[in-house]
Coordinates of C-alpha atoms in Angstrom, one line a residue:
M231 CA 13.3 -61.5 7.7
G232 CA 13.1 -58.1 9.6
F233 CA 10.5 -55.4 9.6
A234 CA 10.2 -52.0 11.2
R235 CA 8.2 -48.9 10.7
T236 CA 8.2 -45.2 11.9
C237 CA 6.6 -42.0 10.6
S238 CA 7.4 -38.8 8.9
V239 CA 5.4 -36.0 7.2
A240 CA 4.9 -35.0 3.6
L241 CA 4.1 -31.4 2.9
V242 CA 1.4 -30.6 0.5
G243 CA 1.4 -26.9 0.2
V244 CA 1.5 -25.6 3.7
E245 CA -0.4 -28.6 5.1
G246 CA 1.2 -31.9 6.3
V247 CA 0.3 -35.5 5.6
V248 CA 1.5 -38.2 8.0
V249 CA 3.5 -40.7 6.0
E250 CA 4.4 -44.3 7.5
V251 CA 7.9 -45.3 6.6
Q252 CA 8.3 -49.1 6.5
A253 CA 11.4 -51.1 6.0
D254 CA 11.5 -54.8 5.1
L255 CA 14.6 -57.0 4.9
E256 CA 14.6 -60.4 3.1
P257 CA 17.3 -62.8 2.1
G258 CA 18.6 -62.2 -1.4
V259 CA 20.9 -60.1 -3.4
A260 CA 21.8 -56.9 -1.6
A261 CA 19.6 -54.1 -3.1
F262 CA 17.8 -51.0 -1.9
T263 CA 14.4 -50.2 -3.4
L264 CA 12.4 -47.2 -2.4
V265 CA 8.7 -47.2 -3.3
G266 CA 5.7 -44.9 -2.6
L267 CA 5.7 -42.1 -5.2
P268 CA 9.0 -40.5 -4.3
D269 CA 10.5 -37.6 -6.5
K270 CA 14.1 -37.2 -7.5
S271 CA 15.4 -35.8 -4.3
L272 CA 13.8 -38.5 -2.2
I273 CA 15.1 -41.3 -4.5
E274 CA 18.6 -39.9 -3.9
S275 CA 18.1 -40.5 -0.1
R276 CA 19.2 -44.1 -0.7
E277 CA 22.8 -43.0 -1.1
R278 CA 22.6 -40.5 1.7
V279 CA 21.1 -42.9 4.1
R280 CA 23.6 -45.7 3.3
A281 CA 26.5 -43.4 3.8
A282 CA 25.2 -41.8 6.9
V283 CA 24.5 -45.2 8.6
V284 CA 27.9 -46.6 7.8
N285 CA 29.7 -43.3 8.9
S286 CA 27.7 -43.3 12.2
G287 CA 29.3 -46.6 13.2
A288 CA 26.4 -48.9 12.3
E289 CA 26.5 -51.9 9.9
W290 CA 24.5 -51.7 6.7
P291 CA 22.4 -54.8 6.2
Q292 CA 23.6 -56.9 3.2
K293 CA 20.2 -58.1 2.3
K294 CA 17.3 -57.3 -0.1
L295 CA 15.9 -54.0 1.4
T296 CA 12.6 -52.5 0.5
V297 CA 11.4 -49.1 2.0
G298 CA 7.8 -48.2 1.4
L299 CA 6.2 -44.7 2.0
S300 CA 2.5 -45.1 2.8
P301 CA 0.0 -43.8 1.6
A302 CA 1.5 -44.4 -1.9
S303 CA -0.9 -42.0 -3.6
V304 CA 0.5 -38.9 -1.9
P305 CA 3.3 -37.4 -3.8
K306 CA 6.4 -37.1 -1.6
G307 CA 9.4 -35.0 -2.1
G308 CA 12.4 -33.4 -0.3
S309 CA 15.0 -34.8 1.9
G310 CA 13.1 -34.6 5.2
F311 CA 12.5 -38.3 5.1
D312 CA 16.1 -39.3 5.5
L313 CA 16.1 -39.7 9.3
A314 CA 13.0 -41.8 9.3
V315 CA 14.2 -44.1 6.5
A316 CA 17.6 -44.6 8.2
C317 CA 15.8 -45.5 11.6
A318 CA 13.4 -47.8 10.0
V319 CA 16.3 -49.7 8.3
L320 CA 18.2 -50.0 11.5
G321 CA 15.1 -51.2 13.2
A322 CA 14.6 -53.9 10.5
A323 CA 18.2 -54.9 11.0
E324 CA 17.6 -55.1 14.7
R325 CA 20.2 -52.4 15.6
L326 CA 17.3 -50.6 17.1
D327 CA 14.2 -52.0 18.9
P328 CA 11.3 -51.6 16.3
R329 CA 8.8 -51.1 19.1
E330 CA 10.7 -47.8 20.1
L331 CA 10.2 -46.5 16.6
T332 CA 6.5 -47.1 16.1
D333 CA 5.2 -44.0 17.8
L334 CA 8.0 -41.6 16.8
M335 CA 7.7 -38.9 14.2
M336 CA 11.0 -38.1 12.5
I337 CA 11.8 -35.2 10.3
G338 CA 15.3 -34.3 9.0
E339 CA 18.0 -34.7 6.2
L340 CA 21.1 -36.7 6.7
G341 CA 24.5 -35.7 5.5
L342 CA 27.0 -38.3 4.3
D343 CA 28.8 -38.0 7.5
G344 CA 25.7 -38.7 9.6
R345 CA 24.9 -35.2 10.7
V346 CA 21.2 -34.2 10.8
R347 CA 20.5 -31.2 8.6
P348 CA 17.5 -28.9 9.0
V349 CA 14.7 -28.8 6.5
R350 CA 12.0 -26.3 5.7
G351 CA 8.4 -26.7 6.9
V352 CA 9.1 -28.2 10.3
L353 CA 6.3 -26.3 12.1
P354 CA 3.5 -27.4 9.7
A355 CA 4.8 -30.9 9.8
V356 CA 4.8 -31.0 13.6
L357 CA 1.3 -29.4 13.6
A358 CA 0.2 -32.3 11.3
A359 CA 1.8 -34.8 13.6
A360 CA 0.0 -33.4 16.6
D361 CA -3.3 -33.5 14.8
A362 CA -2.7 -37.1 14.0
G363 CA -2.2 -37.9 17.7
Y364 CA 1.7 -38.1 17.8
R365 CA 3.3 -36.8 20.9
Q366 CA 6.9 -37.3 20.2
V367 CA 9.0 -35.8 17.4
V368 CA 12.7 -36.0 16.4
V369 CA 13.9 -33.0 14.4
P370 CA 17.3 -31.4 13.7
E371 CA 18.7 -29.4 16.6
Q372 CA 18.6 -26.1 14.6
T373 CA 14.8 -26.3 14.2
A374 CA 13.9 -27.7 17.8
A375 CA 12.8 -24.2 18.8
E376 CA 10.4 -24.1 15.8
A377 CA 8.9 -27.5 16.5
S378 CA 8.5 -26.6 20.3
L379 CA 5.9 -24.0 19.3
V380 CA 3.4 -26.7 19.0
P381 CA 1.6 -27.4 22.4
G382 CA 1.5 -30.9 23.8
I383 CA 4.5 -32.2 21.7
S384 CA 7.8 -33.6 23.2
V385 CA 10.7 -32.5 20.9
L386 CA 14.0 -34.1 20.7
G387 CA 16.6 -32.1 18.8
V388 CA 19.6 -34.1 17.5
R389 CA 22.8 -33.2 15.7
S390 CA 23.7 -36.5 14.3
L391 CA 22.3 -40.0 13.5
R392 CA 24.9 -41.3 16.0
Q393 CA 23.3 -39.3 18.8
L394 CA 19.7 -40.6 17.9
I395 CA 21.0 -44.2 17.9
G396 CA 22.4 -43.7 21.3
V397 CA 19.1 -42.3 22.7
L398 CA 16.9 -45.0 21.0
A399 CA 19.2 -47.9 22.0
D400 CA 19.7 -46.7 25.5
E401 CA 23.4 -46.3 25.1
P402 CA 25.8 -43.5 26.0
V403 CA 25.0 -40.6 23.7
P404 CA 28.2 -39.5 22.0
H405 CA 29.3 -36.0 22.4
E406 CA 29.3 -33.9 19.2
E407 CA 31.7 -31.0 19.0
P408 CA 29.8 -27.7 19.1
R409 CA 30.3 -25.4 16.2
D410 CA 32.4 -22.3 16.7
E411 CA 30.3 -19.2 17.2
G412 CA 32.4 -17.1 14.9
R413 CA 32.1 -19.5 11.9
P414 CA 29.1 -19.8 9.6
D415 CA 26.8 -22.9 9.9
P416 CA 26.6 -24.6 6.5
L417 CA 23.7 -26.7 7.8
L418 CA 21.4 -23.6 7.9
A419 CA 21.6 -23.4 4.1
G420 CA 18.8 -25.9 3.8
L421 CA 16.3 -23.5 5.5
A422 CA 16.3 -21.0 2.7
V423 CA 15.1 -21.5 -0.9
S424 CA 17.6 -20.5 -3.5
G425 CA 16.6 -17.3 -5.3
T426 CA 14.6 -15.9 -2.4
C427 CA 15.7 -13.4 0.3
A428 CA 15.7 -14.8 3.9
G429 CA 13.0 -12.9 5.7
A430 CA 11.1 -11.8 2.7
G431 CA 7.8 -10.4 3.6
L432 CA 8.7 -10.2 7.3
P433 CA 9.6 -7.0 9.2
S434 CA 13.4 -6.9 9.9
G435 CA 14.7 -5.6 13.1
D436 CA 12.8 -3.3 15.6
H437 CA 12.7 -0.2 13.3
T438 CA 9.4 0.4 11.5
P439 CA 8.7 3.4 9.2
D440 CA 6.9 6.2 11.2
L441 CA 3.7 7.7 10.1
A442 CA 5.1 11.1 11.4
D443 CA 7.5 11.2 8.4
V444 CA 4.5 11.8 6.0
A445 CA 3.9 15.4 5.5
G446 CA 0.3 16.6 5.0
Q447 CA -2.1 14.1 3.4
H448 CA -4.7 14.4 6.2
G449 CA -7.4 12.6 4.2
A450 CA -5.1 9.8 3.2
R451 CA -3.9 9.4 6.7
R452 CA -7.4 9.2 8.0
A453 CA -8.2 6.5 5.3
L454 CA -5.1 4.5 6.2
E455 CA -6.1 4.5 9.8
A456 CA -9.6 3.2 8.9
A457 CA -8.0 0.5 6.7
A458 CA -5.9 -0.8 9.7
A459 CA -8.8 -0.6 12.2
G460 CA -11.2 -2.5 10.0
R461 CA -8.9 -4.4 7.8
H462 CA -10.3 -2.7 4.8
H463 CA -8.5 -2.9 1.3
I464 CA -7.3 0.5 0.2
F465 CA -6.3 2.2 -3.1
F466 CA -4.0 5.3 -3.4
K467 CA -4.2 7.2 -6.6
G468 CA -2.1 10.3 -7.2
P469 CA 0.9 11.8 -9.1
P470 CA 4.5 10.6 -8.5
G471 CA 6.0 11.8 -5.3
A472 CA 2.8 12.5 -3.5
G473 CA 3.5 9.9 -0.8
K474 CA 1.5 6.9 -1.9
T475 CA 4.3 4.5 -1.2
M476 CA 5.3 6.1 2.1
L477 CA 1.7 5.7 3.3
A478 CA 1.5 2.0 2.2
E479 CA 4.8 1.2 3.9
R480 CA 3.6 2.5 7.2
L481 CA 0.3 0.5 7.2
P482 CA 1.8 -2.7 8.9
G483 CA 3.0 -0.6 11.8
L484 CA -0.6 0.4 12.5
L485 CA -1.8 -3.2 12.7
P486 CA -2.0 -4.9 16.2
P487 CA 0.5 -7.8 16.9
L488 CA -0.5 -11.2 15.7
S489 CA -2.5 -13.5 18.0
P490 CA -0.9 -16.8 19.0
K491 CA -2.9 -18.6 16.4
E492 CA -2.1 -16.1 13.6
S493 CA 1.5 -16.3 14.6
L494 CA 1.6 -20.0 14.1
E495 CA -0.2 -19.7 10.8
V496 CA 2.2 -17.0 9.5
T497 CA 5.3 -18.9 10.8
A498 CA 4.2 -22.1 9.1
V499 CA 3.8 -20.4 5.7
H500 CA 7.3 -18.8 5.8
S501 CA 8.8 -22.0 7.1
V502 CA 7.5 -23.9 4.0
A503 CA 8.5 -21.0 1.7
G504 CA 12.0 -20.9 3.1
T505 CA 11.9 -17.3 4.1
L506 CA 11.9 -17.7 7.9
P507 CA 15.0 -16.1 9.3
P508 CA 17.3 -18.3 11.2
G509 CA 16.9 -17.8 15.0
Q510 CA 13.4 -16.4 14.7
P511 CA 11.1 -19.5 15.3
L512 CA 7.9 -17.4 15.7
V513 CA 6.7 -14.4 13.8
H514 CA 4.9 -11.9 16.1
R515 CA 4.4 -8.9 13.7
P516 CA 2.2 -8.8 10.6
P517 CA 4.2 -9.5 7.5
Y518 CA 4.5 -6.9 4.7
C519 CA 5.1 -8.1 1.1
A520 CA 5.6 -5.7 -1.8
P521 CA 6.3 -7.6 -5.1
H522 CA 7.5 -5.7 -8.1
H523 CA 4.9 -4.8 -10.7
S524 CA 6.4 -7.3 -13.1
A525 CA 5.6 -10.2 -10.8
T526 CA 4.2 -13.3 -12.6
M527 CA 1.1 -15.3 -11.7
A528 CA 3.1 -18.0 -10.1
S529 CA 5.1 -15.7 -8.0
L530 CA 1.9 -13.9 -6.7
V531 CA -0.5 -16.8 -6.0
G532 CA 2.0 -19.7 -5.7
G533 CA 3.9 -21.8 -8.3
G534 CA 7.0 -23.9 -8.9
T535 CA 7.6 -27.3 -10.4
G536 CA 5.4 -30.1 -9.3
L537 CA 3.4 -28.9 -6.3
P538 CA 3.5 -25.1 -6.0
R539 CA 5.2 -23.2 -3.2
P540 CA 3.4 -20.3 -1.4
G541 CA 3.4 -17.0 -3.4
A542 CA 3.3 -13.3 -2.3
V543 CA -0.4 -13.5 -1.4
S544 CA 0.4 -16.3 1.1
L545 CA 3.6 -14.8 2.4
A546 CA 1.4 -11.7 3.3
H547 CA -1.1 -13.8 5.2
H548 CA -2.5 -11.8 8.2
G549 CA -0.4 -8.8 7.0
V550 CA -0.2 -6.3 4.1
L551 CA 0.2 -7.0 0.4
F552 CA 1.2 -3.8 -1.3
M553 CA 1.0 -3.7 -5.1
D554 CA 2.8 -0.5 -6.1
E555 CA 2.3 0.8 -9.7
A556 CA -0.8 -1.4 -9.9
A557 CA -1.8 -0.1 -13.3
E558 CA 1.5 -1.4 -14.7
C559 CA 0.8 -4.9 -13.4
S560 CA -0.7 -7.5 -15.7
P561 CA -4.5 -7.4 -15.5
R562 CA -4.5 -11.2 -15.4
V563 CA -2.3 -11.2 -12.4
L564 CA -4.2 -8.6 -10.6
D565 CA -7.5 -10.3 -11.2
A566 CA -6.1 -13.5 -9.6
L567 CA -6.4 -11.6 -6.2
R568 CA -10.2 -11.5 -6.5
Q569 CA -10.7 -15.0 -4.9
P570 CA -8.4 -14.5 -1.9
L571 CA -9.9 -11.1 -1.2
E572 CA -13.3 -12.8 -0.7
S573 CA -12.4 -16.1 0.8
G574 CA -9.2 -15.5 2.7
H575 CA -7.5 -18.4 0.9
I576 CA -6.1 -19.3 -2.5
V577 CA -6.6 -22.6 -4.3
V578 CA -3.9 -23.5 -6.8
A579 CA -4.4 -26.3 -9.2
R580 CA -1.3 -27.8 -11.0
A581 CA -0.5 -31.0 -12.8
G582 CA 1.2 -32.3 -9.6
G583 CA -2.0 -31.7 -7.5
M584 CA -4.3 -29.2 -6.0
M585 CA -3.7 -27.4 -2.7
R586 CA -5.3 -24.7 -0.5
M587 CA -3.1 -22.0 1.0
P588 CA -4.0 -19.3 3.4
A589 CA -4.2 -15.8 2.1
R590 CA -6.1 -13.5 4.4
I591 CA -4.5 -10.3 3.4
L592 CA -5.0 -6.5 3.7
L593 CA -4.5 -5.3 0.1
A594 CA -3.0 -1.9 -0.7
L595 CA -2.9 -0.7 -4.2
A596 CA -1.1 2.5 -5.6
A597 CA -1.3 3.9 -9.1
N598 CA -0.7 7.1 -11.0
P599 CA -3.7 8.8 -12.8
C600 CA -2.2 8.3 -16.2
P601 CA 1.0 6.9 -17.9
C602 CA 2.9 10.1 -17.4
G603 CA 1.4 10.8 -13.8
R604 CA 0.5 14.4 -14.3
H605 CA -3.1 14.1 -15.4
G606 CA -5.4 16.4 -13.2
T607 CA -2.5 18.0 -11.3
A608 CA -2.4 21.7 -10.6
G609 CA 0.7 22.3 -12.9
G610 CA -0.8 20.2 -15.6
G611 CA 1.5 19.2 -18.5
C612 CA -0.1 15.9 -19.2
E613 CA 0.4 14.9 -22.8
C614 CA -1.2 11.5 -22.6
R615 CA -4.0 10.8 -25.2
P616 CA -7.5 10.2 -23.8
S617 CA -7.4 6.7 -25.2
S618 CA -4.1 6.0 -23.4
I619 CA -5.6 7.2 -20.1
R620 CA -8.6 5.0 -20.5
R621 CA -6.4 2.0 -21.5
Y622 CA -4.1 2.7 -18.5
R623 CA -7.0 2.9 -16.0
S624 CA -8.8 -0.1 -17.4
R625 CA -6.0 -2.3 -16.3
L626 CA -7.6 -2.2 -12.9
S627 CA -10.8 -4.2 -13.6
G628 CA -14.2 -3.3 -12.1
P629 CA -14.6 -6.6 -10.3
L630 CA -11.2 -6.1 -8.5
M631 CA -11.9 -2.5 -7.5
D632 CA -15.4 -3.4 -6.4
R633 CA -13.6 -5.4 -3.6
V634 CA -11.6 -2.4 -2.5
D635 CA -13.3 -0.5 0.3
L636 CA -11.2 2.7 0.4
R637 CA -10.2 4.6 -2.6
I638 CA -8.4 7.9 -1.8
T639 CA -6.8 10.5 -4.1
V640 CA -3.4 11.6 -2.8
E641 CA -2.7 15.1 -3.8
P642 CA 0.7 16.7 -4.2
V643 CA 2.0 18.0 -0.8
A644 CA 1.8 21.8 -0.4
R645 CA 5.0 23.7 0.2
S646 CA 3.9 25.0 3.5
E647 CA 3.3 21.4 4.8
L648 CA 6.4 19.9 3.4
L649 CA 8.7 22.7 4.9
A650 CA 6.9 23.1 8.1
L651 CA 9.2 22.8 11.0
G652 CA 8.2 21.8 14.7
R653 CA 4.7 20.8 13.6
G654 CA 5.1 17.1 13.1
A655 CA 2.2 14.9 12.2
E656 CA 1.0 12.0 14.5
S657 CA 3.3 9.1 15.0
T658 CA 2.6 5.6 14.1
A659 CA 2.4 4.8 17.8
A660 CA -0.3 7.3 18.5
V661 CA -2.4 6.2 15.6
A662 CA -1.9 2.5 16.5
E663 CA -3.4 3.1 19.9
R664 CA -6.6 4.4 18.3
V665 CA -6.6 1.4 15.9
H666 CA -6.1 -1.0 18.7
A667 CA -9.0 0.7 20.6
A668 CA -11.3 0.4 17.6
R669 CA -10.4 -3.2 17.1
E670 CA -11.3 -4.0 20.7
R671 CA -14.7 -2.3 20.4
A672 CA -15.4 -4.3 17.2
A673 CA -14.2 -7.5 18.9
A674 CA -16.5 -7.0 21.8
R675 CA -19.5 -6.4 19.4
L676 CA -18.5 -9.6 17.4
A677 CA -17.6 -11.7 20.4
D678 CA -20.2 -14.4 19.8
T679 CA -19.7 -14.6 16.1
P680 CA -16.9 -16.2 13.8
W681 CA -15.7 -12.8 12.6
H682 CA -13.1 -10.6 14.3
T683 CA -13.0 -7.4 12.2
N684 CA -15.6 -5.3 10.4
S685 CA -14.4 -6.2 7.0
E686 CA -15.3 -9.9 7.6
V687 CA -18.9 -9.4 8.6
P688 CA -21.5 -10.4 5.9
G689 CA -23.7 -7.6 4.5
H690 CA -26.9 -9.4 5.7
E691 CA -25.7 -9.3 9.3
L692 CA -25.0 -5.6 9.0
R693 CA -28.4 -4.8 7.5
T694 CA -30.4 -6.8 10.0
R695 CA -28.4 -7.5 13.2
W696 CA -26.3 -4.4 13.6
Q697 CA -28.2 -1.5 12.1
V698 CA -27.0 2.1 11.7
R699 CA -28.9 5.1 13.2
P700 CA -32.2 6.0 11.6
G701 CA -31.8 7.9 8.4
A702 CA -28.2 7.4 8.0
L703 CA -28.5 5.3 4.8
A704 CA -30.5 7.9 2.9
Q705 CA -27.6 9.0 0.6
A706 CA -26.4 5.4 0.2
E707 CA -30.0 4.2 -0.9
R708 CA -30.1 6.9 -3.5
D709 CA -26.7 5.9 -4.9
L710 CA -27.9 2.3 -5.1
E711 CA -31.0 3.3 -7.0
C712 CA -29.1 5.3 -9.6
G713 CA -26.5 2.6 -10.1
L714 CA -23.6 4.5 -8.5
L715 CA -23.4 1.7 -5.8
T716 CA -23.5 -2.0 -6.2
A717 CA -25.1 -4.3 -3.6
R718 CA -21.6 -5.5 -2.7
G719 CA -20.6 -1.8 -2.5
L720 CA -23.4 -1.1 -0.1
D721 CA -22.2 -3.9 2.2
R722 CA -18.6 -2.5 2.1
V723 CA -19.9 1.1 2.8
L724 CA -21.6 -0.3 5.9
R725 CA -18.4 -2.0 7.0
V726 CA -16.4 1.1 6.6
A727 CA -19.1 3.2 8.5
W728 CA -18.8 0.8 11.4
T729 CA -15.1 1.2 11.4
A730 CA -15.5 5.0 11.4
A731 CA -18.0 4.7 14.3
D732 CA -15.5 2.4 16.3
L733 CA -12.7 5.0 15.7
A734 CA -14.9 7.8 17.0
G735 CA -16.2 5.8 20.0
R736 CA -19.8 5.8 18.8
D737 CA -22.2 2.9 19.4
R738 CA -23.7 3.0 16.0
P739 CA -22.7 4.7 12.7
T740 CA -24.2 8.1 11.9
S741 CA -25.1 9.7 8.5
D742 CA -21.7 11.3 8.6
D743 CA -19.9 7.9 9.0
V744 CA -22.0 6.6 6.1
N745 CA -21.3 9.6 3.9
W746 CA -17.6 9.5 4.5
A747 CA -17.6 5.8 3.6
L748 CA -19.5 6.7 0.4
E749 CA -17.1 9.4 -0.4
L750 CA -14.1 7.0 -0.1
R751 CA -15.8 4.4 -2.2
T752 CA -17.4 6.4 -4.9
G753 CA -15.0 9.4 -5.1
V754 CA -17.9 11.8 -5.0
H755 CA -17.5 14.5 -2.4
R756 CA -20.4 14.4 0.2
G757 CA -19.2 17.3 2.3
A758 CA -19.0 14.9 5.3
L759 CA -16.4 15.2 7.9
T760 CA -15.6 12.6 10.5
T761 CA -13.6 12.3 13.7
A762 CA -12.3 9.1 12.7
G763 CA -8.6 9.7 12.6
A764 CA -5.5 11.6 12.6
G765 CA -6.6 14.2 15.2
G766 CA -9.5 15.4 13.0
S767 CA -11.8 18.0 14.4
E768 CA -15.6 18.2 14.4
T769 CA -17.2 21.1 12.6
A770 CA -20.5 22.7 13.9
T771 CA -22.4 21.2 11.1
T772 CA -21.1 17.8 12.0
R773 CA -22.0 18.3 15.7
S774 CA -25.5 19.4 14.9
R775 CA -26.0 16.4 12.6
T776 CA -24.8 14.1 15.4
R777 CA -27.2 15.6 17.8
R778 CA -30.0 15.3 15.4
D779 CA -29.2 11.6 14.8
K780 CA -29.2 11.0 18.5
R781 CA -32.6 12.5 18.9

């Protein structure tokens, strides 16, 4: 009787669970039994593994073979267990030393010819192995760079099972013919999910839309800058062609690059989803995901047969989720965003299990004022019935909009601004510098706390630990008493006011900062101007109020 064991990883959402792969050989009629709650694709590994072992020059044991995947209670799927199953079988047949396999983590699919094919989710799988104490992993050669992103892990990338047998048996490693550079690599097909675009949600190339392309819209540009500096959710409302989509598309360019920890989290999500571009093992820039307004619940929050895959809200983790034509979206789908906007993650329950996926996003919404889009414009011409306008606007529920900090009306661009030559607006690079400086001020203030941006700070801390200047909350308190502002709304006004102060380089928010935040939230004009963006200038009234606040 022979026995051997090694390890692999089962992915549950974007988290990995270490699975022990055990192989047992007993005298009897030759048979291959696979147990441990495998799915259809994993059951088919019996044929793939048998053919791969034989075509790699090893002898298949003609005995009763049982392969167990433990823990048996965890659902297991995919072809990433093939390599571990093959090595466990060879260890039980004494072709390999079982002691060499015990502390190895193996991830990879086997072709019938013995080639090792890459699989999705290598990064979260290796992260799970590292957390469990493993220090050596074997992965397909194409994903070795992705696995090497995990510190403290020794990665062995192999092209074929024949090569791995040579390494583990301390035999000469056979040379595999390299692939011709000019020919496509069919092995990379396993890294992308069918029906998805490779790189979906990720910035492509070095070119990013420039904010200088947006004509006019000084108030909307200032709000966009505040959204990037404090990671505040933003809503654009205006007629078609005013520039709502242009503004939202330029929001990711204002965000600072991802930190090393954030890069690993974003890369792990896109690796599992099959949207990580080949040759790009690590994502450095914030993702941008803009699903169509007909997107379903499963495509937004996660779905699929069995255990769900990450949806758009997870693909935009640490980046921007833009919902264009938001009033045309299903209200039920939009309301599903309420949980991740508060918690930064999404919990999806399906028949196959429950999982938690990251979803710390910056939400940008855009909508027309009415079904025809001309309500309230200077030219008029709106023929929508009042009941149609109310029904159209009610698709954005109150609880959802209560979580949106910045609400800006985007007016049609004036002819003089649109046709102005030689007077270009500020570029994305110039605004991004101010955003970066504001984020550094906020990070210094929040250095000893678990928060990093103003949008994460609880309202209680803002009201007690970091207070605004005396008298700055007078208007906000009146709005709270008359019901124009909710308790959650007051907390979010304080967060935006702190962002405005950080952008202006002030140590504490003034009444102008608070009134500007109130105006963006309630839509009621307060007559407040702020220096918080886009080269805005200070009026004499603003300067006198600032001096009075300082006194």
